[in-house]
């Protein structure tokens, strides 16, 4: 450590206050300008490194002769400059998905309400003398409407909660590539809602079948039950993604939820009130009818099939997500 100004030749300096009584200067203090080799340094037969004098690079309080102190490297220093990638975004979105209260409570309510509704409905039919063996499929389908009304707000709240709280700005600061952030949200929400939807549908079918075994008509095969659980779970997942795209475009939870519930209820109610060809078309292509098709209900010769409704809903969801990407990339957060 170098000194910019040499010490004065006398101590204390001229004009400075006198030392306290009884003070005696210590030998060798103050140090004289220039470097004086310390006893034992450098060691016998060794010389200081080229271009470095003894004492340079030492920290205050370090004894002469010790090597220069290098700053300690922590594991965080190596990854500090690492840019976030899609995997980091997926981990972040999964944490937010399962820790946000609104989404967590919606999933809990859907998990509890659908089997409870099926239990009550199946218990009512179980007292009849003759019950169709396929009745448990119908009961699960009507219980799926309850799950539909809960999965639709779920997709909206995943993105609208970040907009309302301002968390979306922190997310975009941490990961400036907006397309990557939205892709991580889409992947996490789609697979999360798909897995939970299939598990919920399968559990609901199991509950209904256990309570209502049936004693009339043809039985339902295990393959048909598994296919129904997968189709209904996929349908619930697509509805969730459609509502997610709507929430991304509107950035507000209340308007998006109102519009989504209107799309679910209004066509079905108008079909009952209007009747005729228009009412039939509204009934066949409504969200509620599309879900019931997956359970084998309301299938008509002239209407769409269960697979058709999945294709139509998938196409509508893809268009809505394309609009969400376009708006997110072109406007401020």
Tab-separated table of C-alpha atoms in Angstrom:
chain	number	residue	atom	x	y	z
A	1	UNK	CA	0.000	0.000	0.000
A	2	UNK	CA	1.588	3.216	-1.208
A	3	UNK	CA	1.416	6.587	0.536
A	4	UNK	CA	0.815	9.643	-1.611
A	5	UNK	CA	2.403	12.122	0.848
A	6	UNK	CA	5.560	11.332	2.885
A	7	UNK	CA	5.412	11.728	6.615
A	8	UNK	CA	6.896	14.955	7.939
A	9	UNK	CA	10.458	14.683	9.178
A	10	UNK	CA	9.401	15.656	12.642
A	11	UNK	CA	6.608	14.288	14.762
A	12	UNK	CA	4.303	15.811	15.713
A	13	UNK	CA	4.119	18.285	12.794
A	14	UNK	CA	4.726	21.965	13.317
A	15	UNK	CA	1.700	23.724	14.708
A	16	UNK	CA	0.024	20.536	15.874
A	17	UNK	CA	-1.164	20.286	19.472
A	18	UNK	CA	1.359	18.936	21.918
A	19	UNK	CA	1.204	15.261	22.875
A	20	UNK	CA	-0.444	14.280	26.120
A	21	UNK	CA	1.801	14.252	29.181
A	22	UNK	CA	3.713	11.040	29.511
A	23	UNK	CA	3.611	10.265	25.779
A	24	UNK	CA	6.853	8.877	24.367
A	25	UNK	CA	7.292	8.296	20.604
A	26	UNK	CA	7.702	4.618	19.709
A	27	UNK	CA	10.888	3.563	17.954
A	28	UNK	CA	10.436	3.557	14.181
A	29	UNK	CA	7.246	5.611	14.247
A	30	UNK	CA	6.346	7.431	12.222
A	31	UNK	CA	7.760	5.382	9.312
A	32	UNK	CA	10.098	7.153	7.027
A	33	UNK	CA	9.347	7.572	3.362
A	34	UNK	CA	10.344	4.661	1.236
A	35	UNK	CA	10.292	0.971	1.913
A	36	UNK	CA	12.371	-0.664	4.583
A	37	UNK	CA	12.722	-4.457	4.295
A	38	UNK	CA	11.249	-6.353	7.205
A	39	UNK	CA	13.328	-8.942	9.017
A	40	UNK	CA	12.913	-12.336	7.409
A	41	UNK	CA	11.311	-11.030	4.185
A	42	UNK	CA	11.883	-11.981	1.527
A	43	UNK	CA	12.863	-15.508	2.630
A	44	UNK	CA	16.392	-16.619	2.095
A	45	UNK	CA	17.052	-17.476	-1.529
A	46	UNK	CA	13.775	-15.938	-2.786
A	47	UNK	CA	13.034	-12.594	-4.334
A	48	UNK	CA	9.778	-10.725	-4.597
A	49	UNK	CA	7.735	-11.399	-7.745
A	50	UNK	CA	8.649	-9.462	-10.871
A	51	UNK	CA	7.115	-5.990	-10.811
A	52	UNK	CA	5.767	-6.367	-7.276
A	53	UNK	CA	7.361	-5.033	-4.146
A	54	UNK	CA	6.787	-6.627	-0.782
A	55	UNK	CA	3.705	-5.237	0.850
A	56	UNK	CA	1.855	-4.529	-2.403
A	57	UNK	CA	-1.557	-6.211	-2.690
A	58	UNK	CA	-1.753	-6.780	1.056
A	59	UNK	CA	-4.861	-6.008	3.028
A	60	UNK	CA	-4.780	-3.755	6.114
A	61	UNK	CA	-3.653	-5.727	9.118
A	62	UNK	CA	-1.817	-8.336	7.018
A	63	UNK	CA	1.670	-9.235	8.155
A	64	UNK	CA	4.535	-8.560	5.783
A	65	UNK	CA	5.584	-11.598	3.844
A	66	UNK	CA	2.119	-13.012	3.373
A	67	UNK	CA	1.000	-13.513	-0.268
A	68	UNK	CA	-1.443	-10.986	-1.746
A	69	UNK	CA	-5.056	-11.655	-0.862
A	70	UNK	CA	-7.252	-12.647	-3.789
A	71	UNK	CA	-10.981	-11.909	-3.618
A	72	UNK	CA	-12.990	-15.011	-2.830
A	73	UNK	CA	-15.128	-16.372	-5.665
A	74	UNK	CA	-18.592	-17.503	-4.666
A	75	UNK	CA	-20.810	-19.869	-6.668
A	76	UNK	CA	-23.218	-17.005	-7.342
A	77	UNK	CA	-20.525	-14.987	-9.119
A	78	UNK	CA	-20.191	-17.613	-11.834
A	79	UNK	CA	-23.917	-17.704	-12.591
A	80	UNK	CA	-24.563	-13.996	-12.108
A	81	UNK	CA	-24.070	-13.279	-15.784
A	82	UNK	CA	-26.086	-16.288	-16.936
A	83	UNK	CA	-29.103	-15.223	-18.929
A	84	UNK	CA	-32.501	-16.710	-18.107
A	85	UNK	CA	-33.690	-19.350	-20.541
A	86	UNK	CA	-36.965	-21.173	-21.109
A	87	UNK	CA	-36.231	-23.689	-18.335
A	88	UNK	CA	-35.801	-20.882	-15.803
A	89	UNK	CA	-39.063	-19.331	-16.970
A	90	UNK	CA	-40.863	-22.681	-16.619
A	91	UNK	CA	-39.608	-23.093	-13.051
A	92	UNK	CA	-40.721	-19.561	-12.199
A	93	UNK	CA	-44.172	-20.045	-13.711
A	94	UNK	CA	-44.670	-23.374	-11.983
A	95	UNK	CA	-43.880	-21.747	-8.645
A	96	UNK	CA	-46.349	-18.936	-9.283
A	97	UNK	CA	-49.019	-21.346	-10.519
A	98	UNK	CA	-49.004	-23.542	-7.406
A	99	UNK	CA	-48.399	-20.781	-4.825
A	100	UNK	CA	-50.863	-18.106	-5.959
A	101	UNK	CA	-53.906	-18.209	-3.698
A	102	UNK	CA	-56.483	-17.546	-6.402
A	103	UNK	CA	-55.336	-20.391	-8.662
A	104	UNK	CA	-54.765	-22.753	-5.750
A	105	UNK	CA	-58.250	-22.218	-4.318
A	106	UNK	CA	-59.861	-22.642	-7.726
A	107	UNK	CA	-58.121	-25.988	-8.163
A	108	UNK	CA	-59.123	-27.080	-4.668
A	109	UNK	CA	-62.760	-26.101	-5.261
A	110	UNK	CA	-62.835	-27.941	-8.596
A	111	UNK	CA	-61.301	-31.019	-7.017
A	112	UNK	CA	-63.871	-31.094	-4.235
A	113	UNK	CA	-67.009	-29.900	-6.015
A	114	UNK	CA	-67.085	-32.316	-8.946
A	115	UNK	CA	-66.868	-35.588	-6.938
A	116	UNK	CA	-69.267	-34.207	-4.304
A	117	UNK	CA	-71.819	-33.289	-6.983
A	118	UNK	CA	-71.467	-36.736	-8.559
A	119	UNK	CA	-71.911	-38.361	-5.163
A	120	UNK	CA	-75.164	-36.479	-4.507
A	121	UNK	CA	-76.508	-37.124	-8.007
A	122	UNK	CA	-75.600	-40.803	-8.017
A	123	UNK	CA	-77.062	-41.285	-4.561
A	124	UNK	CA	-80.393	-39.971	-5.872
A	125	UNK	CA	-80.479	-42.478	-8.759
A	126	UNK	CA	-79.230	-45.396	-6.704
A	127	UNK	CA	-82.612	-45.751	-4.970
A	128	UNK	CA	-84.422	-46.665	-8.222
A	129	UNK	CA	-85.284	-50.259	-8.991
A	130	UNK	CA	-83.716	-50.166	-12.456
A	131	UNK	CA	-80.661	-48.045	-13.153
A	132	UNK	CA	-78.774	-48.073	-16.430
A	133	UNK	CA	-75.222	-49.256	-16.127
A	134	UNK	CA	-74.082	-46.242	-18.162
A	135	UNK	CA	-75.837	-43.753	-15.860
A	136	UNK	CA	-72.601	-43.002	-14.008
A	137	UNK	CA	-71.244	-41.486	-17.236
A	138	UNK	CA	-74.129	-39.021	-17.354
A	139	UNK	CA	-73.696	-38.141	-13.696
A	140	UNK	CA	-70.001	-37.401	-14.228
A	141	UNK	CA	-70.822	-35.296	-17.279
A	142	UNK	CA	-73.193	-33.070	-15.326
A	143	UNK	CA	-70.610	-32.838	-12.579
A	144	UNK	CA	-68.083	-31.786	-15.204
A	145	UNK	CA	-70.129	-28.628	-15.813
A	146	UNK	CA	-69.213	-27.549	-12.276
A	147	UNK	CA	-65.539	-28.086	-13.074
A	148	UNK	CA	-65.978	-26.132	-16.333
A	149	UNK	CA	-67.253	-23.115	-14.388
A	150	UNK	CA	-64.136	-23.244	-12.195
A	151	UNK	CA	-61.506	-23.966	-14.846
A	152	UNK	CA	-62.627	-21.002	-16.965
A	153	UNK	CA	-61.759	-18.386	-14.274
A	154	UNK	CA	-58.564	-20.314	-13.520
A	155	UNK	CA	-57.049	-19.458	-16.903
A	156	UNK	CA	-57.960	-15.797	-16.492
A	157	UNK	CA	-56.519	-15.481	-12.983
A	158	UNK	CA	-53.153	-16.986	-13.945
A	159	UNK	CA	-52.277	-13.929	-16.045
A	160	UNK	CA	-54.690	-11.254	-14.772
A	161	UNK	CA	-53.418	-11.581	-11.186
A	162	UNK	CA	-49.945	-10.541	-12.362
A	163	UNK	CA	-51.297	-7.551	-14.248
A	164	UNK	CA	-53.422	-6.337	-11.337
A	165	UNK	CA	-50.570	-6.653	-8.819
A	166	UNK	CA	-47.880	-5.258	-11.144
A	167	UNK	CA	-45.837	-8.465	-10.873
A	168	UNK	CA	-45.772	-8.733	-14.649
A	169	UNK	CA	-43.289	-5.840	-14.803
A	170	UNK	CA	-40.854	-7.643	-12.504
A	171	UNK	CA	-41.266	-10.789	-14.579
A	172	UNK	CA	-40.475	-8.953	-17.815
A	173	UNK	CA	-37.490	-7.203	-16.227
A	174	UNK	CA	-36.056	-10.552	-15.139
A	175	UNK	CA	-36.792	-12.069	-18.571
A	176	UNK	CA	-37.099	-9.295	-21.185
A	177	UNK	CA	-38.107	-11.682	-23.972
A	178	UNK	CA	-41.876	-11.502	-23.723
A	179	UNK	CA	-42.498	-14.358	-26.110
A	180	UNK	CA	-40.466	-16.658	-23.886
A	181	UNK	CA	-42.413	-15.583	-20.785
A	182	UNK	CA	-45.769	-16.178	-22.464
A	183	UNK	CA	-44.595	-19.526	-23.865
A	184	UNK	CA	-43.582	-20.661	-20.380
A	185	UNK	CA	-46.990	-19.657	-19.031
A	186	UNK	CA	-48.799	-21.468	-21.852
A	187	UNK	CA	-46.819	-24.691	-21.428
A	188	UNK	CA	-47.106	-24.748	-17.657
A	189	UNK	CA	-50.821	-23.938	-17.623
A	190	UNK	CA	-51.698	-26.345	-20.431
A	191	UNK	CA	-49.939	-29.375	-18.999
A	192	UNK	CA	-50.951	-28.477	-15.439
A	193	UNK	CA	-54.640	-28.163	-16.333
A	194	UNK	CA	-54.457	-31.262	-18.559
A	195	UNK	CA	-53.035	-33.490	-15.829
A	196	UNK	CA	-55.390	-32.185	-13.142
A	197	UNK	CA	-58.378	-32.321	-15.516
A	198	UNK	CA	-57.748	-35.936	-16.473
A	199	UNK	CA	-57.186	-36.934	-12.846
A	200	UNK	CA	-60.324	-35.080	-11.758
A	201	UNK	CA	-62.460	-36.671	-14.481
A	202	UNK	CA	-61.126	-40.140	-13.753
A	203	UNK	CA	-61.730	-39.750	-10.025
A	204	UNK	CA	-65.259	-38.467	-10.653
A	205	UNK	CA	-66.058	-41.423	-12.908
A	206	UNK	CA	-64.681	-43.781	-10.280
A	207	UNK	CA	-66.849	-42.244	-7.555
A	208	UNK	CA	-69.991	-42.369	-9.697
A	209	UNK	CA	-69.367	-45.944	-10.783
A	210	UNK	CA	-68.731	-47.096	-7.215
A	211	UNK	CA	-71.984	-45.579	-5.959
A	212	UNK	CA	-74.099	-46.398	-9.019
A	213	UNK	CA	-73.079	-49.781	-10.487
A	214	UNK	CA	-76.372	-50.104	-12.369
A	215	UNK	CA	-78.523	-53.142	-13.070
A	216	UNK	CA	-80.029	-52.379	-16.465
A	217	UNK	CA	-78.683	-52.016	-19.986
A	218	UNK	CA	-75.231	-52.580	-21.436
A	219	UNK	CA	-72.175	-52.037	-19.268
A	220	UNK	CA	-69.420	-49.520	-20.084
A	221	UNK	CA	-66.005	-50.959	-20.889
A	222	UNK	CA	-62.862	-49.884	-19.100
A	223	UNK	CA	-61.380	-48.545	-22.351
A	224	UNK	CA	-64.390	-46.299	-22.872
A	225	UNK	CA	-64.080	-44.965	-19.339
A	226	UNK	CA	-60.377	-44.161	-19.797
A	227	UNK	CA	-61.062	-42.502	-23.155
A	228	UNK	CA	-63.830	-40.415	-21.575
A	229	UNK	CA	-61.570	-39.279	-18.758
A	230	UNK	CA	-58.864	-38.228	-21.238
A	231	UNK	CA	-61.272	-36.412	-23.568
A	232	UNK	CA	-62.992	-34.518	-20.778
A	233	UNK	CA	-59.652	-33.553	-19.213
A	234	UNK	CA	-58.394	-32.304	-22.582
A	235	UNK	CA	-61.595	-30.322	-23.102
A	236	UNK	CA	-61.242	-28.651	-19.691
A	237	UNK	CA	-57.612	-27.841	-20.489
A	238	UNK	CA	-58.531	-26.197	-23.817
A	239	UNK	CA	-61.220	-24.111	-22.120
A	240	UNK	CA	-58.606	-23.022	-19.570
A	241	UNK	CA	-56.201	-21.984	-22.325
A	242	UNK	CA	-58.927	-20.074	-24.163
A	243	UNK	CA	-59.739	-18.113	-21.005
A	244	UNK	CA	-56.006	-17.546	-20.436
A	245	UNK	CA	-55.682	-15.981	-23.892
A	246	UNK	CA	-58.715	-13.810	-23.185
A	247	UNK	CA	-57.225	-12.652	-19.878
A	248	UNK	CA	-53.907	-11.853	-21.593
A	249	UNK	CA	-55.627	-9.668	-24.163
A	250	UNK	CA	-57.841	-7.802	-21.669
A	251	UNK	CA	-55.330	-7.655	-18.758
A	252	UNK	CA	-58.233	-7.449	-16.302
A	253	UNK	CA	-59.750	-10.338	-14.391
A	254	UNK	CA	-63.333	-9.103	-13.934
A	255	UNK	CA	-64.143	-8.309	-17.615
A	256	UNK	CA	-62.419	-11.469	-18.838
A	257	UNK	CA	-64.284	-13.708	-16.373
A	258	UNK	CA	-67.625	-12.070	-17.202
A	259	UNK	CA	-67.043	-12.544	-20.950
A	260	UNK	CA	-65.922	-16.129	-20.457
A	261	UNK	CA	-68.942	-17.066	-18.345
A	262	UNK	CA	-71.158	-15.333	-20.905
A	263	UNK	CA	-69.679	-17.479	-23.668
A	264	UNK	CA	-70.439	-20.569	-21.584
A	265	UNK	CA	-73.988	-19.749	-20.503
A	266	UNK	CA	-75.507	-17.398	-23.097
A	267	UNK	CA	-75.509	-19.755	-26.131
A	268	UNK	CA	-76.914	-22.605	-24.045
A	269	UNK	CA	-79.693	-20.442	-22.541
A	270	UNK	CA	-80.489	-18.761	-25.873
A	271	UNK	CA	-80.796	-22.163	-27.513
A	272	UNK	CA	-83.491	-23.128	-25.002
A	273	UNK	CA	-85.363	-19.849	-25.417
A	274	UNK	CA	-85.118	-19.420	-29.201
A	275	UNK	CA	-85.567	-22.988	-30.383
A	276	UNK	CA	-85.761	-23.942	-34.063
A	277	UNK	CA	-82.725	-24.281	-36.287
A	278	UNK	CA	-80.923	-21.363	-34.651
A	279	UNK	CA	-81.500	-22.776	-31.202
A	280	UNK	CA	-80.330	-26.179	-32.341
A	281	UNK	CA	-77.105	-24.721	-33.724
A	282	UNK	CA	-76.452	-22.772	-30.534
A	283	UNK	CA	-77.111	-25.860	-28.454
A	284	UNK	CA	-74.865	-28.117	-30.521
A	285	UNK	CA	-71.856	-25.788	-30.501
A	286	UNK	CA	-71.994	-24.361	-26.979
A	287	UNK	CA	-69.258	-24.959	-24.407
A	288	UNK	CA	-71.557	-26.950	-22.155
A	289	UNK	CA	-72.717	-29.237	-24.960
A	290	UNK	CA	-69.129	-29.764	-26.069
A	291	UNK	CA	-68.248	-31.064	-22.619
A	292	UNK	CA	-71.306	-33.311	-22.457
A	293	UNK	CA	-70.354	-34.783	-25.847
A	294	UNK	CA	-67.158	-36.102	-24.266
A	295	UNK	CA	-69.292	-38.142	-21.857
A	296	UNK	CA	-71.530	-39.511	-24.612
A	297	UNK	CA	-74.422	-37.171	-23.829
A	298	UNK	CA	-76.506	-35.091	-26.291
A	299	UNK	CA	-74.859	-36.692	-29.336
A	300	UNK	CA	-77.084	-36.288	-32.410
A	301	UNK	CA	-76.809	-37.617	-35.952
A	302	UNK	CA	-76.839	-34.126	-37.479
A	303	UNK	CA	-74.661	-32.430	-34.879
A	304	UNK	CA	-70.915	-32.466	-34.303
A	305	UNK	CA	-69.167	-35.387	-32.661
A	306	UNK	CA	-67.046	-35.294	-29.539
A	307	UNK	CA	-63.874	-35.213	-31.641
A	308	UNK	CA	-65.247	-32.366	-33.752
A	309	UNK	CA	-65.846	-30.266	-30.658
A	310	UNK	CA	-62.276	-30.855	-29.503
A	311	UNK	CA	-60.975	-29.788	-32.919
A	312	UNK	CA	-63.168	-26.674	-33.021
A	313	UNK	CA	-62.216	-25.639	-29.520
A	314	UNK	CA	-58.539	-26.296	-30.237
A	315	UNK	CA	-58.666	-24.084	-33.336
A	316	UNK	CA	-60.437	-21.279	-31.452
A	317	UNK	CA	-57.855	-21.525	-28.655
A	318	UNK	CA	-54.972	-21.325	-31.146
A	319	UNK	CA	-56.432	-18.163	-32.711
A	320	UNK	CA	-56.960	-16.591	-29.278
A	321	UNK	CA	-53.380	-17.412	-28.225
A	322	UNK	CA	-52.044	-15.897	-31.459
A	323	UNK	CA	-53.882	-12.680	-30.607
A	324	UNK	CA	-52.472	-12.781	-27.069
A	325	UNK	CA	-48.908	-13.131	-28.407
A	326	UNK	CA	-49.425	-10.248	-30.850
A	327	UNK	CA	-50.758	-7.904	-28.180
A	328	UNK	CA	-48.153	-8.811	-25.577
A	329	UNK	CA	-45.293	-8.154	-28.014
A	330	UNK	CA	-46.691	-4.856	-29.286
A	331	UNK	CA	-47.882	-3.019	-26.168
A	332	UNK	CA	-46.523	-1.967	-22.815
A	333	UNK	CA	-46.899	-4.161	-19.762
